[in-house]
Amino acid sequence: MIGCPQVTLTNIYEKQVVRKANGILDCVNHPLHCLFEVLPSGRRFRVPGFKLNRTRSSFIPSAIRRRRQKRGCRAGALARRQPLKPPLPSLFLTNAGSLANKMDELRLQARANNVVKDSCILLITETWLHSSIPDSAIELAGYTAQRHDRTVNSGKSRGGGLCVYVNNSWCTNTVTVESHCSSDLEFVTAKMQEFTVVMITAVYIPPDANANSAIGLLHGSISSQQNKYPDAVQVITGDFNHADLKAALPKFHQHVKCATRGANTLDKVYSNIKLGYRARPLPHLGQSDHLSLLLIPAYAPLTKTAPTITKTVTTWPEGATQQLQDCFDRTNWGVFEHQVLEVFTDGVLCYIKNCIDTVTVDKRIRVYPNRKPWMNREVQQLLKERITAFKSGDKALYSTARANLKRGIRKVKADYRRRIEDHLDSNDSRQVWQGVQHFTNYRANLGAADGDIALAEELNLFFARFEVTPPGTASPHPTVHSSLNLTLLTAWCGDNNLLLNITKTKELIIDYRRKKTDIQPLIINGDCVERLADFHFLGVHIEEDLTWSVNTSELLKKAQQRLYFLRILRKNHTETAGVLLPSHHREHPYILHRCMVHQLHSGSEESAPEGHQHGPKKSLAALSTHWKNYTVPVASKKHRTS
């Protein structure tokens, strides 16, 4: 009994703990068997003066028992092992207030603090940098800096400034796509394109800036980015002070809930992904008066949120067909004969099914939600071979593996295309449309409105129930403003509790006179109405000279975007594009061309914008491969449409 505890101590505890235990045993004046008494049950020991430890080594006094570390591991172990492979980029946001004076502390945190070191992007506002400070003074090892200093357009000589540091371990393809500096707003937008496009916009709005003007400028920039990159991750972060972006961009979500300066939340982070980030406050950077923020990705990818589907598939091993044929050859089919046809049919089918189950093998497979339907085992094997060749460092082997993978993907896509076309013979349009969506990655975002058709008229009657023609508002001369009518209109709106929104009121002047004169601006309640050269109304761009060039360009742009998915189908050599079109479009391409000419441009070939003459021909060529030799007539002055 004396040797057993000593062996257990050596195996379980550190040497230092063993020495302490032996020291306690030596200083005791009574024998060892008195120190460790056996309980009546025969399974436990008791040490006088020490609390009994109810563990598997209960003979150890709890006063000297120490564990080297706790059992298990803390949550988020996988995220800590792969800090630079998050579903969304992790952000570190701080208001420096003179970055040049705090570079030593920032470098120290980027080297020693894992929170800052593992962040994908560092965003610094109020850098207070100027042209006399070189880029080498703000370099950060392992990061690429996107610097934007305050210019003379802001009306101030110092202060402001933005800087975006991108971790090279996360992304090496970074470019500045847009920047702006004025008295109301400073922002810089950087595009990170590693696997998907990530747009990071750093913003600084001064405390004395016009919030409405700043939000309007920022809204225009973000809207253009969303139109150009509809599937990109948009993150807008910085020092907003008294401005709020939620009113202008309601689909963006604000992730910072804690105060960043005193009791106010001045530093904010917006993104187009709901519940995408979780904000965590950090200590100030140097003597800055703003708290630093760490934005931890809380977004979970589709493979983790959507359930994995388990299916049972039947596989035919090699030689199974020959075994089944031999089984049928040795079968005495006469034993299944019966006067009742139903009994005879059931017997034969059950026997055939039993023979098939004998020679085939059932396997259970897992289908992940982001897996393409054309992906099979052969492609997965080729993908593994390419990864192995890449790790080996052999360029020739890697080139061969890449070529094999490309040919394998092309082959399985062709097989899947034939399966889609086979559904057309069975008139299964649903399977055809789902296959087309998988091929082109088309995602429709148009939702049908619920309710009766008369809902639109009811809405018109509801919103127009207070409309009354004000007295004395007859239309004046087309090119002359009537100040009297505007005064009466303003007074009538005030009497009826209506407020004219001058910021959303626009003026468009259409003047065909040869001798044009300067027209005075329109003034309402002391505010000047903005005058536009073109106006977008109900999907149509109306210009002041009625040339329709802007509207034609927008129509051509939309047509090219719609034809993109048909080009993808043509790239995969499928005939589905021509089959999905109406029959009269396929049989009469000339009628389709005339309709497109009528919508795209109304004028001669010389007056049409550049590239518009070939728009209909490209459209028809993308619709079907049968129209390659079709000659599209160009609209001339003789056949001008109106």
XYZ file of C-alpha atoms in Angstrom:
642
model
C 0.000 0.000 0.000
C 2.983 2.278 0.618
C 4.426 1.786 -2.876
C 1.172 2.208 -4.740
C 0.589 5.874 -3.846
C 4.195 6.743 -4.709
C 3.888 5.198 -8.203
C 0.562 6.958 -8.768
C 2.067 10.288 -7.715
C 4.914 9.874 -10.177
C 2.591 9.072 -13.042
C -0.016 11.774 -12.428
C 1.644 14.781 -10.847
C 4.691 16.885 -11.520
C 7.969 16.221 -9.753
C 7.601 19.342 -7.639
C 4.267 18.139 -6.299
C 5.777 14.731 -5.585
C 8.577 16.346 -3.567
C 6.023 18.312 -1.537
C 4.079 15.147 -0.851
C 7.210 13.266 0.225
C 8.222 16.206 2.442
C 4.906 16.137 4.252
C 5.234 12.410 4.723
C 8.728 12.775 6.174
C 7.810 15.491 8.668
C 5.033 13.430 10.206
C 6.126 11.580 13.382
C 3.795 8.634 13.035
C 3.980 5.791 10.507
C 2.626 6.068 7.002
C -0.243 3.694 7.661
C -1.495 6.073 10.373
C -1.406 8.997 7.977
C -3.423 7.122 5.342
C -6.178 5.210 7.102
C -8.302 2.735 5.229
C -12.022 3.319 5.476
C -14.345 0.461 6.397
C -15.360 0.156 2.761
C -11.762 -0.568 1.866
C -11.792 1.868 -1.072
C -10.946 5.282 0.400
C -8.146 6.848 2.484
C -8.319 9.627 5.014
C -5.497 11.997 5.983
C -5.745 13.624 9.435
C -5.853 17.419 9.143
C -6.605 17.404 5.409
C -9.830 17.390 3.490
C -10.536 14.174 1.672
C -10.303 14.636 -2.099
C -13.029 12.619 -3.801
C -11.195 11.915 -7.045
C -9.734 8.819 -8.570
C -6.507 9.491 -6.618
C -8.246 10.173 -3.307
C -5.172 9.303 -1.261
C -3.602 12.680 -2.263
C -4.253 15.580 0.159
C -6.164 18.348 -1.570
C -3.773 20.953 -0.133
C -0.893 19.628 -2.265
C -2.839 18.443 -5.295
C -2.371 20.801 -8.317
C -3.382 20.265 -11.925
C -1.107 21.395 -14.686
C -4.067 22.685 -16.776
C -7.801 22.317 -16.891
C -9.437 19.576 -18.836
C -10.684 20.217 -22.379
C -10.254 23.467 -24.277
C -12.054 26.765 -24.432
C -14.656 27.503 -27.061
C -13.452 28.892 -30.380
C -10.375 26.671 -30.632
C -10.811 26.168 -34.381
C -11.165 29.907 -34.952
C -7.961 30.549 -33.003
C -6.058 27.945 -34.993
C -7.163 29.606 -38.252
C -7.419 33.324 -37.405
C -6.927 34.451 -41.009
C -9.594 32.213 -42.572
C -12.823 33.690 -41.197
C -16.103 33.765 -43.153
C -15.952 37.575 -42.856
C -12.847 39.718 -42.323
C -12.181 40.611 -38.706
C -11.848 44.374 -38.125
C -9.884 46.528 -35.704
C -11.237 50.098 -35.569
C -9.734 53.006 -33.674
C -9.688 56.802 -33.730
C -5.999 57.620 -33.443
C -5.892 61.417 -33.281
C -2.413 61.774 -34.875
C -1.309 58.349 -36.086
C 2.353 59.370 -36.420
C 2.632 59.803 -32.648
C 1.070 56.410 -31.955
C 2.881 54.221 -34.492
C 5.156 52.728 -31.820
C 2.207 51.515 -29.777
C 0.392 50.288 -32.897
C 3.473 48.318 -33.991
C 3.790 46.876 -30.495
C 0.162 45.726 -30.495
C 0.450 44.310 -34.017
C 3.434 42.248 -32.892
C 2.517 41.209 -29.341
C -1.275 41.428 -29.077
C -2.962 38.482 -30.775
C -6.224 40.419 -31.047
C -4.614 43.018 -33.299
C -2.149 40.650 -34.956
C -4.868 38.255 -36.123
C -7.189 41.007 -37.395
C -7.652 40.995 -41.154
C -8.119 44.769 -41.471
C -7.019 47.695 -39.290
C -9.003 50.922 -39.830
C -7.603 54.164 -38.436
C -9.591 57.418 -38.464
C -8.280 60.930 -37.782
C -4.728 60.061 -38.792
C -3.759 63.752 -39.089
C -1.265 62.851 -41.808
C -0.103 65.285 -44.480
C 2.199 65.340 -47.488
C 5.327 66.008 -45.418
C 4.956 62.622 -43.661
C 6.294 59.843 -45.943
C 4.671 56.455 -46.341
C 7.641 54.761 -44.706
C 6.789 56.481 -41.422
C 3.477 54.638 -41.139
C 4.550 51.255 -42.505
C 3.395 48.226 -40.551
C 5.173 44.913 -41.026
C 2.933 42.341 -42.672
C 0.285 44.897 -43.690
C -0.510 46.877 -46.831
C -1.516 50.487 -46.136
C -4.188 52.396 -48.080
C -3.655 56.014 -47.046
C -6.017 58.945 -47.653
C -4.983 62.323 -46.268
C -7.135 65.421 -45.917
C -6.881 67.759 -48.939
C -7.512 71.463 -49.478
C -11.056 70.643 -50.630
C -12.029 70.212 -46.994
C -11.332 73.881 -46.249
C -9.002 72.901 -43.392
C -5.239 72.621 -43.315
C -4.874 69.927 -40.649
C -6.708 67.074 -38.962
C -8.853 64.373 -40.532
C -7.367 61.626 -42.647
C -7.989 57.884 -42.989
C -5.793 54.817 -43.254
C -6.672 51.178 -43.958
C -4.176 48.400 -43.150
C -4.831 45.039 -44.831
C -3.190 41.931 -43.403
C -1.089 40.289 -46.128
C -1.759 36.871 -44.621
C -5.455 37.367 -45.366
C -5.426 39.249 -48.697
C -2.731 40.466 -51.080
C -4.987 41.909 -53.795
C -6.064 45.320 -52.514
C -6.841 48.442 -54.518
C -8.420 51.811 -53.740
C -11.497 52.243 -55.938
C -12.853 55.586 -54.719
C -12.036 58.409 -52.328
C -13.598 61.731 -51.412
C -12.651 64.719 -49.287
C -14.829 67.739 -48.546
C -15.830 69.856 -45.599
C -18.683 67.456 -44.779
C -17.278 64.018 -45.535
C -14.056 62.068 -45.928
C -14.077 58.470 -47.067
C -11.930 55.959 -48.908
C -13.143 52.650 -50.370
C -10.768 49.717 -50.746
C -11.589 46.551 -52.659
C -10.224 43.247 -51.396
C -10.594 40.420 -53.867
C -9.273 37.157 -52.571
C -12.067 34.708 -53.349
C -15.065 37.063 -53.323
C -15.184 40.835 -53.456
C -15.048 42.617 -50.100
C -15.588 46.392 -50.123
C -14.314 48.262 -47.049
C -15.244 51.951 -46.750
C -13.524 54.002 -44.041
C -15.518 57.140 -43.151
C -14.849 60.264 -41.133
C -17.571 62.920 -40.700
C -16.373 66.027 -38.796
C -18.441 67.208 -35.820
C -19.356 70.487 -37.571
C -20.308 68.830 -40.876
C -23.734 68.847 -42.509
C -24.988 65.346 -41.745
C -27.573 65.290 -44.550
C -25.032 66.334 -47.165
C -22.480 63.804 -45.922
C -24.978 60.943 -45.861
C -26.182 61.890 -49.348
C -22.669 61.738 -50.793
C -21.951 58.459 -49.027
C -25.264 56.990 -50.187
C -24.443 57.756 -53.818
C -21.045 56.082 -53.572
C -22.344 52.947 -51.828
C -25.241 52.637 -54.295
C -22.881 52.709 -57.273
C -20.697 50.054 -55.633
C -23.706 47.826 -55.008
C -24.787 48.166 -58.636
C -21.312 47.221 -59.838
C -20.738 44.434 -57.284
C -24.191 43.174 -56.216
C -22.822 40.090 -54.411
C -19.969 41.839 -52.596
C -19.649 42.177 -48.839
C -20.057 45.869 -48.015
C -18.582 47.147 -44.741
C -18.832 50.867 -43.880
C -16.997 51.865 -40.737
C -15.456 54.913 -39.132
C -16.191 57.959 -37.001
C -19.718 59.135 -37.891
C -20.140 61.586 -34.973
C -23.756 62.860 -35.149
C -24.628 61.229 -38.517
C -26.694 58.064 -38.906
C -26.460 55.946 -42.055
C -29.447 53.749 -41.221
C -31.972 56.235 -42.650
C -30.257 56.377 -46.058
C -29.363 52.666 -46.279
C -32.072 50.765 -44.384
C -30.783 47.365 -45.519
C -27.449 47.909 -43.773
C -27.078 46.784 -40.168
C -25.192 48.590 -37.390
C -23.104 46.248 -35.213
C -21.650 48.548 -32.522
C -23.893 48.713 -29.439
C -21.433 50.028 -26.850
C -20.304 53.602 -26.197
C -16.995 54.590 -27.811
C -16.447 58.081 -26.373
C -17.939 58.853 -23.007
C -21.607 57.882 -23.155
C -21.906 58.365 -26.941
C -21.497 55.864 -29.760
C -19.523 57.824 -32.351
C -17.609 54.987 -34.040
C -19.984 52.735 -35.966
C -19.756 49.742 -38.274
C -22.398 49.011 -40.925
C -22.584 45.965 -43.194
C -25.071 44.372 -45.567
C -25.055 41.091 -43.597
C -27.439 40.807 -40.693
C -25.802 39.641 -37.460
C -22.498 39.580 -39.320
C -20.291 41.000 -36.553
C -20.033 41.132 -32.794
C -18.385 44.270 -31.386
C -15.960 44.065 -28.484
C -14.486 47.214 -26.861
C -10.713 47.428 -26.400
C -8.487 49.935 -24.558
C -7.607 53.286 -26.089
C -4.747 53.569 -28.552
C -2.267 55.738 -26.680
C -3.855 58.937 -25.379
C -6.780 58.794 -27.807
C -10.178 59.762 -26.407
C -11.980 57.026 -28.393
C -12.153 53.394 -27.407
C -10.800 50.877 -29.878
C -13.189 48.271 -31.275
C -12.696 44.690 -32.370
C -15.320 43.381 -34.791
C -15.419 39.597 -34.529
C -17.208 37.745 -37.356
C -20.403 36.226 -36.030
C -21.630 35.147 -39.458
C -21.743 31.404 -40.058
C -21.381 30.117 -43.627
C -24.046 28.086 -45.352
C -22.266 24.787 -44.765
C -22.644 25.288 -40.996
C -26.133 26.787 -40.849
C -27.933 24.587 -43.374
C -28.390 20.914 -42.479
C -26.458 18.219 -44.285
C -28.683 15.830 -46.231
C -27.948 12.121 -45.919
C -29.005 10.000 -48.886
C -28.870 6.305 -49.676
C -27.707 5.569 -53.209
C -27.398 2.277 -55.029
C -24.056 1.581 -56.695
C -23.267 -1.052 -59.294
C -19.880 -2.669 -58.624
C -17.717 -3.883 -61.452
C -19.168 -7.087 -62.911
C -22.603 -6.598 -61.309
C -24.343 -6.382 -64.690
C -22.842 -9.699 -65.827
C -23.847 -11.378 -62.547
C -27.402 -10.128 -62.952
C -27.511 -11.387 -66.537
C -26.288 -14.845 -65.458
C -28.906 -14.902 -62.701
C -31.671 -14.188 -65.205
C -30.353 -16.826 -67.617
C -30.527 -19.542 -64.936
C -33.988 -18.517 -63.756
C -36.977 -20.735 -64.494
C -39.532 -18.057 -65.376
C -42.281 -20.621 -65.700
C -42.747 -20.824 -61.935
C -44.132 -17.255 -61.920
C -46.965 -17.968 -64.353
C -50.414 -17.330 -62.912
C -53.893 -16.845 -64.292
C -54.261 -13.501 -62.509
C -52.158 -10.895 -64.312
C -51.593 -8.793 -61.184
C -50.194 -11.740 -59.217
C -47.966 -12.717 -62.140
C -46.614 -9.148 -62.496
C -45.948 -8.712 -58.775
C -44.078 -12.001 -58.589
C -41.793 -11.185 -61.510
C -41.061 -7.647 -60.292
C -40.308 -8.795 -56.751
C -37.904 -11.420 -58.052
C -36.119 -8.905 -60.284
C -35.814 -6.467 -57.380
C -34.392 -9.209 -55.162
C -31.790 -10.086 -57.792
C -30.789 -6.425 -58.168
C -30.426 -6.021 -54.401
C -28.167 -9.067 -54.364
C -25.607 -7.741 -56.877
C -25.709 -4.016 -55.947
C -24.343 -2.170 -52.922
C -26.207 0.546 -50.994
C -24.125 3.434 -49.712
C -25.027 6.373 -47.527
C -23.642 9.698 -48.703
C -23.780 13.210 -47.287
C -24.804 16.093 -49.549
C -23.703 19.530 -48.362
C -25.894 22.562 -49.105
C -23.229 24.366 -51.173
C -22.402 21.384 -53.366
C -23.100 21.670 -57.074
C -25.400 18.997 -58.544
C -22.864 18.054 -61.225
C -20.119 17.340 -58.664
C -19.323 13.622 -58.454
C -16.638 11.324 -57.097
C -14.396 11.576 -60.160
C -14.181 15.366 -59.904
C -13.453 15.172 -56.182
C -10.636 12.705 -56.863
C -9.176 15.002 -59.532
C -9.393 17.900 -57.090
C -7.440 15.937 -54.473
C -4.817 15.050 -57.083
C -4.394 18.722 -57.973
C -3.928 19.665 -54.299
C -1.372 16.872 -53.862
C 0.515 18.005 -56.958
C 0.544 21.593 -55.715
C 2.008 20.571 -52.355
C 4.674 18.450 -54.044
C 6.180 21.482 -55.816
C 6.495 19.673 -59.169
C 5.413 22.194 -61.850
C 4.928 19.586 -64.570
C 2.816 17.371 -62.321
C 0.790 20.364 -61.131
C 0.153 21.528 -64.716
C -1.030 18.059 -65.704
C -3.319 17.819 -62.668
C -4.867 21.215 -63.462
C -5.537 20.184 -67.055
C -7.093 16.895 -65.942
C -9.343 18.712 -63.475
C -10.492 21.158 -66.150
C -11.299 18.332 -68.566
C -13.097 16.404 -65.832
C -15.289 19.375 -64.905
C -16.107 19.977 -68.566
C -17.098 16.320 -68.973
C -19.394 16.158 -65.926
C -21.012 19.461 -66.911
C -21.729 18.037 -70.350
C -23.306 14.956 -68.757
C -25.425 17.152 -66.489
C -26.445 19.267 -69.479
C -27.703 16.169 -71.285
C -29.706 15.225 -68.191
C -31.341 18.663 -68.224
C -32.193 18.381 -71.909
C -33.719 14.951 -71.292
C -36.239 16.593 -68.950
C -37.564 18.576 -71.912
C -38.714 15.353 -73.563
C -40.713 14.485 -70.448
C -42.172 18.040 -70.264
C -40.690 18.527 -66.795
C -40.119 22.280 -66.964
C -39.409 22.564 -63.244
C -36.353 20.319 -63.402
C -35.169 22.155 -66.512
C -35.414 25.547 -64.828
C -33.619 24.298 -61.695
C -30.834 22.935 -63.877
C -30.503 26.246 -65.699
C -30.237 28.041 -62.351
C -27.452 25.695 -61.219
C -25.575 26.225 -64.480
C -25.767 30.022 -64.554
C -25.883 30.713 -60.765
C -28.994 32.772 -61.427
C -30.771 34.013 -58.321
C -34.019 35.853 -58.882
C -34.678 38.625 -56.383
C -38.089 39.623 -57.686
C -40.975 38.785 -55.368
C -44.574 38.718 -56.436
C -46.911 40.891 -54.415
C -49.658 39.128 -52.527
C -53.211 40.308 -52.848
C -55.748 41.301 -55.453
C -54.906 43.144 -58.671
C -57.009 46.059 -57.465
C -54.483 46.693 -54.675
C -52.579 49.190 -56.822
C -55.708 51.251 -57.484
C -56.603 51.166 -53.790
C -53.161 52.513 -52.925
C -53.576 55.323 -55.448
C -56.944 56.290 -53.986
C -55.543 56.150 -50.458
C -52.579 58.428 -51.098
C -54.529 60.807 -53.363
C -57.540 61.223 -51.092
C -56.405 64.710 -49.986
C -55.489 65.983 -53.425
C -57.448 69.108 -54.346
C -56.613 71.432 -57.202
C -55.398 74.637 -55.512
C -56.904 77.887 -56.727
C -54.980 79.901 -59.258
C -52.514 77.160 -60.227
C -53.136 77.183 -63.945
C -50.087 76.217 -65.986
C -48.080 79.314 -66.977
C -45.898 79.683 -70.029
C -43.672 76.594 -70.384
C -40.448 78.532 -69.930
C -41.529 81.173 -67.412
C -42.028 80.600 -63.695
C -45.022 82.239 -62.078
C -43.982 83.446 -58.648
C -47.622 84.158 -57.833
C -48.633 80.547 -58.488
C -45.726 79.244 -56.422
C -46.684 81.542 -53.569
C -50.293 80.354 -53.700
C -49.170 76.731 -53.838
C -46.888 77.180 -50.824
C -49.630 78.949 -48.862
C -52.179 76.270 -49.756
C -49.781 73.517 -48.586
C -49.278 75.325 -45.296
C -53.027 75.728 -44.761
C -53.593 72.016 -45.398
C -50.757 70.824 -43.121
C -48.593 69.763 -46.052
C -44.843 70.300 -46.185
C -42.974 70.712 -49.456
C -39.754 68.673 -49.467
C -37.401 71.003 -51.308
C -34.485 68.534 -51.220
C -36.471 66.007 -53.266
C -37.982 68.563 -55.627
C -36.133 68.707 -58.951
C -36.417 71.047 -61.924
C -36.084 69.928 -65.552
C -36.268 72.529 -68.342
C -37.097 71.489 -71.911
C -36.512 74.449 -74.230
C -36.497 74.096 -78.036
C -36.244 77.807 -78.839
C -33.462 78.886 -81.122
C -32.656 81.933 -79.032
C -32.474 80.669 -75.505
C -32.337 82.971 -72.529
C -31.149 82.405 -69.007
C -33.997 81.179 -66.837
C -33.997 82.229 -63.221
C -33.759 79.404 -60.680
C -36.873 78.215 -58.913
C -37.082 79.434 -55.296
C -39.476 77.865 -52.769
C -39.490 79.082 -49.158
C -36.091 80.658 -49.660
C -34.474 77.414 -50.898
C -33.273 76.953 -54.466
C -34.643 73.910 -56.293
C -31.950 71.736 -57.847
C -31.892 71.831 -61.653
C -31.118 68.573 -63.466
C -30.064 67.743 -67.000
C -31.878 64.378 -66.885
C -34.410 62.847 -64.515
C -35.244 59.212 -63.776
C -39.002 58.768 -63.613
C -40.824 55.410 -63.598
C -37.867 53.578 -65.122
C -37.303 56.137 -67.900
C -34.459 58.672 -68.070
C -35.863 61.950 -69.419
C -33.277 64.443 -70.691
C -33.652 68.155 -71.220
C -32.889 67.853 -74.954
C -35.008 64.679 -75.361
C -32.219 62.771 -77.136
C -32.806 59.634 -74.999
C -29.106 58.771 -75.040
C -28.965 58.155 -71.270
C -32.110 56.022 -71.363
C -30.736 54.044 -74.311
C -27.455 53.406 -72.507
C -29.292 52.127 -69.426
C -31.480 49.850 -71.545
C -28.467 48.441 -73.335
C -26.703 47.871 -70.018
C -29.699 45.977 -68.635
C -29.965 43.958 -71.851
C -26.323 42.917 -71.579
C -26.848 41.899 -67.949
C -29.900 39.817 -68.844
C -28.055 38.112 -71.703
C -25.170 37.126 -69.426
C -26.962 33.995 -68.231
C -27.785 32.998 -71.806
C -24.107 33.352 -72.674
C -23.271 30.976 -69.829
C -25.656 28.420 -71.315
C -24.138 28.869 -74.762
C -20.671 28.480 -73.248
C -21.733 25.041 -71.960
C -23.025 24.124 -75.458
C -26.611 23.676 -74.359
C -29.671 24.085 -76.564
C -31.837 25.035 -73.590
C -31.545 28.761 -74.319
C -33.359 28.428 -77.628
C -35.939 26.014 -76.238
C -36.896 28.257 -73.324
C -37.704 31.165 -75.645
C -41.194 31.528 -77.115
C -41.688 29.832 -80.443
C -42.454 33.020 -82.370
C -39.143 34.533 -81.181
C -37.243 31.524 -82.473
C -39.103 31.358 -85.760
C -39.185 35.095 -86.488
C -35.954 36.721 -85.292
C -36.577 39.705 -87.551
C -39.650 40.677 -85.500
C -37.614 40.430 -82.306
C -34.925 42.597 -83.852
C -37.396 45.294 -84.868
C -38.792 45.408 -81.329
C -35.326 45.770 -79.836
C -34.431 48.523 -82.313
C -37.606 50.367 -81.352
C -36.648 50.230 -77.666
C -32.903 50.776 -77.926
C -32.586 53.756 -80.231
C -34.793 55.966 -82.314
C -32.571 57.598 -84.873
C -30.027 57.003 -87.579
C -26.909 54.916 -87.271
C -24.756 58.017 -87.014
C -26.790 59.511 -84.153
C -26.883 56.312 -82.110
C -24.380 56.037 -79.250
C -21.225 54.045 -79.753
C -21.817 50.307 -79.543
C -25.616 50.551 -79.751
C -25.739 49.568 -83.438
C -24.405 46.114 -82.562
C -26.556 45.615 -79.471
C -29.484 43.828 -81.198
C -27.157 41.641 -83.228
C -25.249 40.556 -80.105
C -28.520 39.889 -78.342
C -29.818 37.666 -81.114
C -26.489 35.849 -81.365
C -26.559 35.032 -77.659
C -30.106 33.706 -77.729
C -29.447 30.734 -79.970
C -26.566 29.278 -81.929
C -28.894 28.887 -84.932
C -28.881 32.672 -85.518
C -25.166 33.076 -86.144
C -25.674 33.598 -89.874
C -28.618 35.941 -89.436
C -27.975 39.439 -90.834
C -29.452 42.219 -88.763
C -30.556 45.267 -90.751
C -29.437 48.579 -89.276
C -32.021 51.317 -88.834
C -31.482 54.116 -91.317
C -33.072 57.488 -91.891
C -35.541 55.956 -94.284
C -36.761 53.416 -91.699
C -36.476 55.685 -88.682
C -38.714 54.679 -85.793
C -40.387 57.134 -83.488
